[in-house]
């Protein structure tokens, strides 16, 4: 371990250290605000250290025998930054949310920090070992986070469901990795890439089988159809800030890895893999958008919509070419902002004993709480892809990328399902703008920090939608380092 | 809000006894357990019920005296003493001093013997197997003195209503003195094994806490009450025989207002020392004289009198309520057994503790089922 | 020859006890069969001169984890569990998936041993025994994953304590 | 003839190993049987009584009588028991306890070692951890409350105490630099310093954990008779009960032997490197002579003629044996076995001694001792040992290492005591209950 390596790993180290520090502090004296502040401080420090790490890029960490375990390059650091920012927003939202709960609250931040660590590991991973460990850390932390409000049966249910399905998907991934390892005798992405691009795989069945199993695992994690069945229940059951985290950070990290894995190994060039992924993308778009039509709960609607959005991202992913990775990354950024804003509103509106979710909870929101209503409206616009929001430009970019590489059938499906999507977003909007019933109680006051975050997210939504240039340049630079 | 968490297991109901090595006889304790933690308990008694109080109604006053030995069979002398005194009180009879001091010596020896048995078994319950052999060794000496005096070791029937049947045998004083001299050192020996032993401390301290007000409310008496810090001893409060003429202290627990198993352990050890002190004084005051008061061969108290007389037995306040109807048979004898009353506080002490503590708590109450069930 | 027959015996035991694990209705019996499975796998490790793996397999899985399994199972009422059907209705689909996988694997094996070129296993120096070699690989080559794994255990612990902890008051 | 023997060993390694195993098994069974008698005798000695006196002189044949009785007793299987599990559980216990002896070195020559595994220590830990199953499964299969509680307790207890025991062993590993038990003893020989002196804290931890792992007083909760009647083996009778009994005593012998190998220099004579103490080499024949003398002395007083002559014969036999042992060639050969056995017996005596002295811990206190004290101590010891070894460099002087280790151990003990002893967990509960 040289100083160079340590500097490169600084973001990871800082996050782990913060988790330990929060744990020790909670053991000595419980203080919710202090725990949240420590967490934010740690995240900020890690974010700052990204710059230091960026100076050294790209740096592979590993050994000659094991191959490179982590790659700290612009791409990884970019996603780490995204993860950290998203997590910071979740921390602020969670603080306001947990303040209303009677149970131990400090442990949440330990779990969250470790989950962030797992996500960051995924973003930088270029080896099956670090990939799997990162994924497991993320999942294990999420089991507990999903079931965090133990007094709520629905939260426990979410935890158990996530546990079972995440464990099952992990076995798929492992088996897939094992098959690939059996075939290639290596677990490092760059070795794999070397052999796969050279076409040295005598046993195509094993490779295809391995990749298929891995795709299944990925599918579970990203909630792509037909592996999406867990999503609505967990989105509904988990505490709102956790849902926000699951929807954004964990999926973002997963996609970051997916991108790196498939692009660097070139696995997506296998025709069968391409076909399978295309079918999955189509199925996700259909299942997500059609499923959402039947829901009466905003959290469930957002769950189905996330399935659809993951389908869109997959389309961008399949577009490959020059624009593909950029489209994926940009879409993820827009999706982060939008989803965080939407769940932020849900979080802020949730009373102590349950989460806001039923459409009735939002009736007349715009009249009662104009600010919150406005944020929710913006988020829904963005999700639906209305112009002048981040979502519009992201979707536009995806379509452009798809058109660029000529995957027309998928693009047409994307456009059609987006139209369907418009319908259920509008249903929510109708509720938001309808005349309020007098009897409905208002949720507690939104804390200043949460309000600030929500305002910031809305501003970003519009800014990215109207002036995407800055972000686009950053994305281009980051993705550029992916093709070494 | 649900009380239980997701991982809570079922509650387990377990029967301790009536055949169990640690319930000191045929006590049956029904325990509700959460894991090993006791969430509730119920003592089920009556397995040794022999109807002793009813038997009294069909026996003459003298004939009934041996029966009371069978109640607290490890402290037969004090049982008999209490009964004899109760009838004597009913008759208004005076007992000569020699008989009084003899009774006191034997009663205190019996207290020591009873405490020794308690100490041995209590330690055995908590897993220390050696003290029981030591305490039985010393108890044997006491039982030998009893045997020499009245021919019986356990159910002695040592006293008669009105005084003593036998005068002391030659060398009694010498033997008792020898015993008192030897015994103090032995108590130190027991203490060496237990009092400062870390495990013993952990097993007894803060276990089976009984607050003074609870103890009084439950009418708990004897070392259990004194362990909770209440200075109450029938020998001091309502002196009988010649207890007002000897000097001794009433040891109490370490705390103000509450006591734990360790307190009760300390109290009993200190009581043994005090008993030795009483014995020494009583032996000095033994002087020759009559051993039997003015009580006729046929005991026939006047009708309609009833008397309650209590003594401090090794286990607490042992009371007899004797009602006469003018015949030679008592109309009613009612016993207030300390074990039975003290046992009522068991649930209070055991709740929230572990199974292992249940054993310690039963041991620390020092019950004898013969007395509980009668 | 001896090694081969021992391997065959162990493999058969491992597989059949594995089947027993999932077919027993009594969970305690399942655990016992699982122990048998782990044992035979440990034996296979030993056959490959991987003494360290064997020892760790027994110490951790058999001696530690399975004991805790038993501990938990014993706290559950076994009778009610035993009455429940062990499989859901989707067992046919599961079986199908397993068959597909098995066919694929068999195909892979059929294609020949050459396709399984497992790289060149790194030979430890002659004077170094197996355990030291494992330690060297873990703490030199894979130090970072080991550290990350420690955090994985930590978070699992935090989560478990959090879930199992009794409520205050 | 000697060459023939060597030839034989080389030709039939498996056969030789089998013979050794049989011998160890038989000797061990005898040791275990007499261990039971010794325990009863020593306890009796400490408790002012005589112990078994009926069967043979001083009850010397008591083990045989006990064994016979247990063999002939009815083997009861409770109704509702899980029959299969109930039947195999005690066997697991015994097998696990006996198997470990395969890697224990009784002396330096290969004749005294069944097998020298290069991961011997791991093997020991692995196999001895299997004994738990006998206890857990036996308790569960009985389908009865007390055994179930007993087995739950033992599961928690054994798993908890395996951790500090393992970490104490790792300390030895660091010092001796090998996992092979033979090499560990040889390392102690070459350094001239028993590991006990380098790892006093480790030895203490190991000893405590060993007592806990063998379910012996003061950690005998799984079979605490005053709480759980007989704990996990309440429902067992006859031969199966005897198996549990054997397993318990075998594991006592086992942990003693392990402690001797790991910390007390195995077969080495005390102060083997000090020439002034070479007269200790003559202890084997001398002690045999002493035994002969004592037996003869008591034989004269024995009123039963048959017993008297038996004892005289034993005395004469010991004397003759002493003569044989005194031959220089034999004495060197017997040396290691003698010291090994003597050390093991010393530890076994300590086991009995604890039983006579200590009350029993409570379940939560037991966990407390394990998790709050032993594990931090063991961890600290491990770190301190590693630090000292790193500081001392490859070939440190003997005294330097000794004092450095001593200081490190003391430091660890003090730090842990300060940290752990800070606040007792029951204090808060008492405050709440008494309102004070």
GROMACS .gro file of N, CA, C and O in nm, chain A residues 36-96:
model
  244
   36UNK      N    1  -2.625   1.243   1.236
   36UNK     CA    2  -2.653   1.288   1.100
   36UNK      C    3  -2.544   1.384   1.052
   36UNK      O    4  -2.497   1.377   0.939
   37UNK      N    5  -2.503   1.474   1.142
   37UNK     CA    6  -2.401   1.571   1.104
   37UNK      C    7  -2.268   1.503   1.073
   37UNK      O    8  -2.201   1.535   0.974
   38UNK      N    9  -2.232   1.405   1.159
   38UNK     CA   10  -2.108   1.331   1.134
   38UNK      C   11  -2.114   1.264   0.997
   38UNK      O   12  -2.016   1.264   0.921
   39UNK      N   13  -2.230   1.205   0.968
   39UNK     CA   14  -2.244   1.136   0.841
   39UNK      C   15  -2.227   1.234   0.726
   39UNK      O   16  -2.153   1.207   0.630
   40UNK      N   17  -2.295   1.347   0.738
   40UNK     CA   18  -2.283   1.447   0.631
   40UNK      C   19  -2.139   1.493   0.616
   40UNK      O   20  -2.087   1.507   0.505
   41UNK      N   21  -2.074   1.514   0.733
   41UNK     CA   22  -1.935   1.557   0.730
   41UNK      C   23  -1.847   1.455   0.659
   41UNK      O   24  -1.764   1.490   0.576
   42UNK      N   25  -1.870   1.327   0.694
   42UNK     CA   26  -1.792   1.222   0.631
   42UNK      C   27  -1.813   1.219   0.482
   42UNK      O   28  -1.718   1.207   0.404
   43UNK      N   29  -1.939   1.233   0.443
   43UNK     CA   30  -1.969   1.229   0.299
   43UNK      C   31  -1.903   1.347   0.229
   43UNK      O   32  -1.844   1.334   0.121
   44UNK      N   33  -1.910   1.463   0.296
   44UNK     CA   34  -1.849   1.581   0.237
   44UNK      C   35  -1.699   1.561   0.223
   44UNK      O   36  -1.639   1.594   0.120
   45UNK      N   37  -1.637   1.506   0.327
   45UNK     CA   38  -1.493   1.484   0.322
   45UNK      C   39  -1.459   1.388   0.210
   45UNK      O   40  -1.361   1.408   0.135
   46UNK      N   41  -1.539   1.281   0.200
   46UNK     CA   42  -1.514   1.185   0.093
   46UNK      C   43  -1.528   1.252  -0.042
   46UNK      O   44  -1.448   1.229  -0.134
   47UNK      N   45  -1.628   1.338  -0.052
   47UNK     CA   46  -1.649   1.407  -0.179
   47UNK      C   47  -1.529   1.496  -0.213
   47UNK      O   48  -1.483   1.500  -0.327
   48UNK      N   49  -1.481   1.565  -0.107
   48UNK     CA   50  -1.365   1.650  -0.130
   48UNK      C   51  -1.244   1.568  -0.172
   48UNK      O   52  -1.165   1.610  -0.256
   49UNK      N   53  -1.232   1.449  -0.112
   49UNK     CA   54  -1.115   1.368  -0.141
   49UNK      C   55  -1.119   1.313  -0.284
   49UNK      O   56  -1.019   1.264  -0.334
   50UNK      N   57  -1.237   1.318  -0.345
   50UNK     CA   58  -1.246   1.271  -0.483
   50UNK      C   59  -1.150   1.349  -0.572
   50UNK      O   60  -1.089   1.296  -0.664
   51UNK      N   61  -1.138   1.477  -0.544
   51UNK     CA   62  -1.050   1.562  -0.625
   51UNK      C   63  -0.906   1.515  -0.615
   51UNK      O   64  -0.837   1.501  -0.714
   52UNK      N   65  -0.867   1.486  -0.485
   52UNK     CA   66  -0.730   1.439  -0.465
   52UNK      C   67  -0.709   1.308  -0.540
   52UNK      O   68  -0.605   1.286  -0.603
   53UNK      N   69  -0.809   1.223  -0.532
   53UNK     CA   70  -0.796   1.094  -0.600
   53UNK      C   71  -0.794   1.113  -0.750
   53UNK      O   72  -0.727   1.039  -0.822
   54UNK      N   73  -0.867   1.214  -0.795
   54UNK     CA   74  -0.879   1.234  -0.939
   54UNK      C   75  -0.745   1.273  -1.001
   54UNK      O   76  -0.720   1.246  -1.118
   55UNK      N   77  -0.660   1.337  -0.923
   55UNK     CA   78  -0.531   1.380  -0.976
   55UNK      C   79  -0.452   1.261  -1.025
   55UNK      O   80  -0.375   1.269  -1.119
   56UNK      N   81  -0.471   1.148  -0.957
   56UNK     CA   82  -0.386   1.033  -0.984
   56UNK      C   83  -0.441   0.944  -1.094
   56UNK      O   84  -0.387   0.841  -1.124
   57UNK      N   85  -0.554   0.978  -1.149
   57UNK     CA   86  -0.624   0.881  -1.231
   57UNK      C   87  -0.552   0.849  -1.360
   57UNK      O   88  -0.471   0.931  -1.405
   58UNK      N   89  -0.584   0.739  -1.422
   58UNK     CA   90  -0.656   0.629  -1.360
   58UNK      C   91  -0.559   0.536  -1.293
   58UNK      O   92  -0.447   0.518  -1.339
   59UNK      N   93  -0.597   0.479  -1.183
   59UNK     CA   94  -0.507   0.394  -1.107
   59UNK      C   95  -0.577   0.262  -1.080
   59UNK      O   96  -0.688   0.259  -1.029
   60UNK      N   97  -0.509   0.156  -1.115
   60UNK     CA   98  -0.565   0.025  -1.084
   60UNK      C   99  -0.503  -0.025  -0.955
   60UNK      O  100  -0.382  -0.014  -0.934
   61UNK      N  101  -0.588  -0.075  -0.868
   61UNK     CA  102  -0.536  -0.125  -0.741
   61UNK      C  103  -0.556  -0.274  -0.738
   61UNK      O  104  -0.666  -0.325  -0.762
   62UNK      N  105  -0.449  -0.343  -0.709
   62UNK     CA  106  -0.458  -0.488  -0.709
   62UNK      C  107  -0.318  -0.542  -0.706
   62UNK      O  108  -0.227  -0.477  -0.654
   63UNK      N  109  -0.297  -0.660  -0.756
   63UNK     CA  110  -0.163  -0.714  -0.757
   63UNK      C  111  -0.145  -0.794  -0.884
   63UNK      O  112  -0.242  -0.823  -0.955
   64UNK      N  113  -0.022  -0.829  -0.907
   64UNK     CA  114   0.005  -0.899  -1.032
   64UNK      C  115  -0.068  -1.032  -1.037
   64UNK      O  116  -0.112  -1.076  -1.140
   65UNK      N  117  -0.083  -1.096  -0.918
   65UNK     CA  118  -0.146  -1.227  -0.920
   65UNK      C  119  -0.297  -1.218  -0.925
   65UNK      O  120  -0.364  -1.299  -0.988
   66UNK      N  121  -0.350  -1.120  -0.855
   66UNK     CA  122  -0.495  -1.114  -0.846
   66UNK      C  123  -0.555  -1.036  -0.961
   66UNK      O  124  -0.672  -1.046  -0.989
   67UNK      N  125  -0.473  -0.958  -1.029
   67UNK     CA  126  -0.530  -0.869  -1.130
   67UNK      C  127  -0.579  -0.743  -1.061
   67UNK      O  128  -0.572  -0.731  -0.938
   68UNK      N  129  -0.630  -0.652  -1.139
   68UNK     CA  130  -0.670  -0.526  -1.074
   68UNK      C  131  -0.806  -0.541  -1.009
   68UNK      O  132  -0.902  -0.586  -1.071
   69UNK      N  133  -0.811  -0.505  -0.884
   69UNK     CA  134  -0.932  -0.524  -0.805
   69UNK      C  135  -1.025  -0.403  -0.818
   69UNK      O  136  -1.144  -0.416  -0.836
   70UNK      N  137  -0.965  -0.286  -0.808
   70UNK     CA  138  -1.044  -0.162  -0.819
   70UNK      C  139  -0.974  -0.073  -0.918
   70UNK      O  140  -0.851  -0.072  -0.925
   71UNK      N  141  -1.052  -0.002  -0.994
   71UNK     CA  142  -0.991   0.097  -1.082
   71UNK      C  143  -1.044   0.233  -1.040
   71UNK      O  144  -1.165   0.256  -1.039
   72UNK      N  145  -0.951   0.319  -1.002
   72UNK     CA  146  -0.993   0.454  -0.965
   72UNK      C  147  -0.969   0.541  -1.087
   72UNK      O  148  -0.859   0.592  -1.108
   73UNK      N  149  -1.067   0.553  -1.172
   73UNK     CA  150  -1.051   0.637  -1.289
   73UNK      C  151  -1.161   0.744  -1.290
   73UNK      O  152  -1.243   0.749  -1.198
   74UNK      N  153  -1.159   0.825  -1.391
   74UNK     CA  154  -1.255   0.934  -1.396
   74UNK      C  155  -1.398   0.885  -1.391
   74UNK      O  156  -1.483   0.941  -1.321
   75UNK      N  157  -1.422   0.776  -1.459
   75UNK     CA  158  -1.556   0.720  -1.463
   75UNK      C  159  -1.602   0.678  -1.323
   75UNK      O  160  -1.709   0.716  -1.275
   76UNK      N  161  -1.516   0.601  -1.256
   76UNK     CA  162  -1.550   0.555  -1.122
   76UNK      C  163  -1.570   0.671  -1.028
   76UNK      O  164  -1.665   0.676  -0.950
   77UNK      N  165  -1.478   0.768  -1.037
   77UNK     CA  166  -1.487   0.882  -0.946
   77UNK      C  167  -1.612   0.963  -0.972
   77UNK      O  168  -1.678   1.013  -0.879
   78UNK      N  169  -1.647   0.973  -1.099
   78UNK     CA  170  -1.768   1.048  -1.132
   78UNK      C  171  -1.889   0.983  -1.066
   78UNK      O  172  -1.971   1.051  -1.002
   79UNK      N  173  -1.898   0.852  -1.078
   79UNK     CA  174  -2.012   0.784  -1.018
   79UNK      C  175  -2.006   0.790  -0.866
   79UNK      O  176  -2.108   0.801  -0.798
   80UNK      N  177  -1.884   0.782  -0.811
   80UNK     CA  178  -1.872   0.797  -0.665
   80UNK      C  179  -1.928   0.931  -0.621
   80UNK      O  180  -2.001   0.940  -0.522
   81UNK      N  181  -1.893   1.034  -0.698
   81UNK     CA  182  -1.945   1.166  -0.665
   81UNK      C  183  -2.095   1.167  -0.669
   81UNK      O  184  -2.163   1.218  -0.577
   82UNK      N  185  -2.150   1.107  -0.772
   82UNK     CA  186  -2.296   1.102  -0.785
   82UNK      C  187  -2.357   1.029  -0.666
   82UNK      O  188  -2.455   1.075  -0.604
   83UNK      N  189  -2.296   0.918  -0.630
   83UNK     CA  190  -2.346   0.838  -0.517
   83UNK      C  191  -2.340   0.920  -0.390
   83UNK      O  192  -2.435   0.923  -0.310
   84UNK      N  193  -2.227   0.989  -0.371
   84UNK     CA  194  -2.211   1.065  -0.247
   84UNK      C  195  -2.314   1.177  -0.240
   84UNK      O  196  -2.374   1.202  -0.134
   85UNK      N  197  -2.334   1.245  -0.353
   85UNK     CA  198  -2.431   1.355  -0.350
   85UNK      C  199  -2.572   1.302  -0.322
   85UNK      O  200  -2.644   1.357  -0.239
   86UNK      N  201  -2.606   1.194  -0.392
   86UNK     CA  202  -2.738   1.136  -0.368
   86UNK      C  203  -2.754   1.094  -0.224
   86UNK      O  204  -2.856   1.119  -0.160
   87UNK      N  205  -2.649   1.034  -0.166
   87UNK     CA  206  -2.658   0.988  -0.029
   87UNK      C  207  -2.671   1.106   0.066
   87UNK      O  208  -2.744   1.099   0.166
   88UNK      N  209  -2.599   1.213   0.035
   88UNK     CA  210  -2.609   1.331   0.122
   88UNK      C  211  -2.754   1.378   0.126
   88UNK      O  212  -2.808   1.409   0.234
   89UNK      N  213  -2.819   1.380   0.009
   89UNK     CA  214  -2.959   1.421   0.007
   89UNK      C  215  -3.043   1.325   0.090
   89UNK      O  216  -3.130   1.367   0.169
   90UNK      N  217  -3.015   1.195   0.077
   90UNK     CA  218  -3.091   1.096   0.154
   90UNK      C  219  -3.070   1.119   0.303
   90UNK      O  220  -3.164   1.109   0.383
   91UNK      N  221  -2.945   1.149   0.342
   91UNK     CA  222  -2.918   1.170   0.485
   91UNK      C  223  -3.003   1.284   0.539
   91UNK      O  224  -3.066   1.272   0.644
   92UNK      N  225  -3.006   1.394   0.464
   92UNK     CA  226  -3.083   1.510   0.513
   92UNK      C  227  -3.230   1.474   0.523
   92UNK      O  228  -3.296   1.502   0.624
   93UNK      N  229  -3.282   1.408   0.419
   93UNK     CA  230  -3.423   1.370   0.422
   93UNK      C  231  -3.449   1.273   0.537
   93UNK      O  232  -3.548   1.284   0.609
   94UNK      N  233  -3.357   1.179   0.556
   94UNK     CA  234  -3.377   1.077   0.658
   94UNK      C  235  -3.375   1.137   0.797
   94UNK      O  236  -3.447   1.092   0.886
   95UNK      N  237  -3.295   1.241   0.815
   95UNK     CA  238  -3.290   1.301   0.947
   95UNK      C  239  -3.426   1.356   0.987
   95UNK      O  240  -3.476   1.330   1.097
   96UNK      N  241  -3.488   1.429   0.894
   96UNK     CA  242  -3.620   1.482   0.924
   96UNK      C  243  -3.722   1.371   0.946
   96UNK      O  244  -3.808   1.378   1.033
   0.00000   0.00000   0.00000
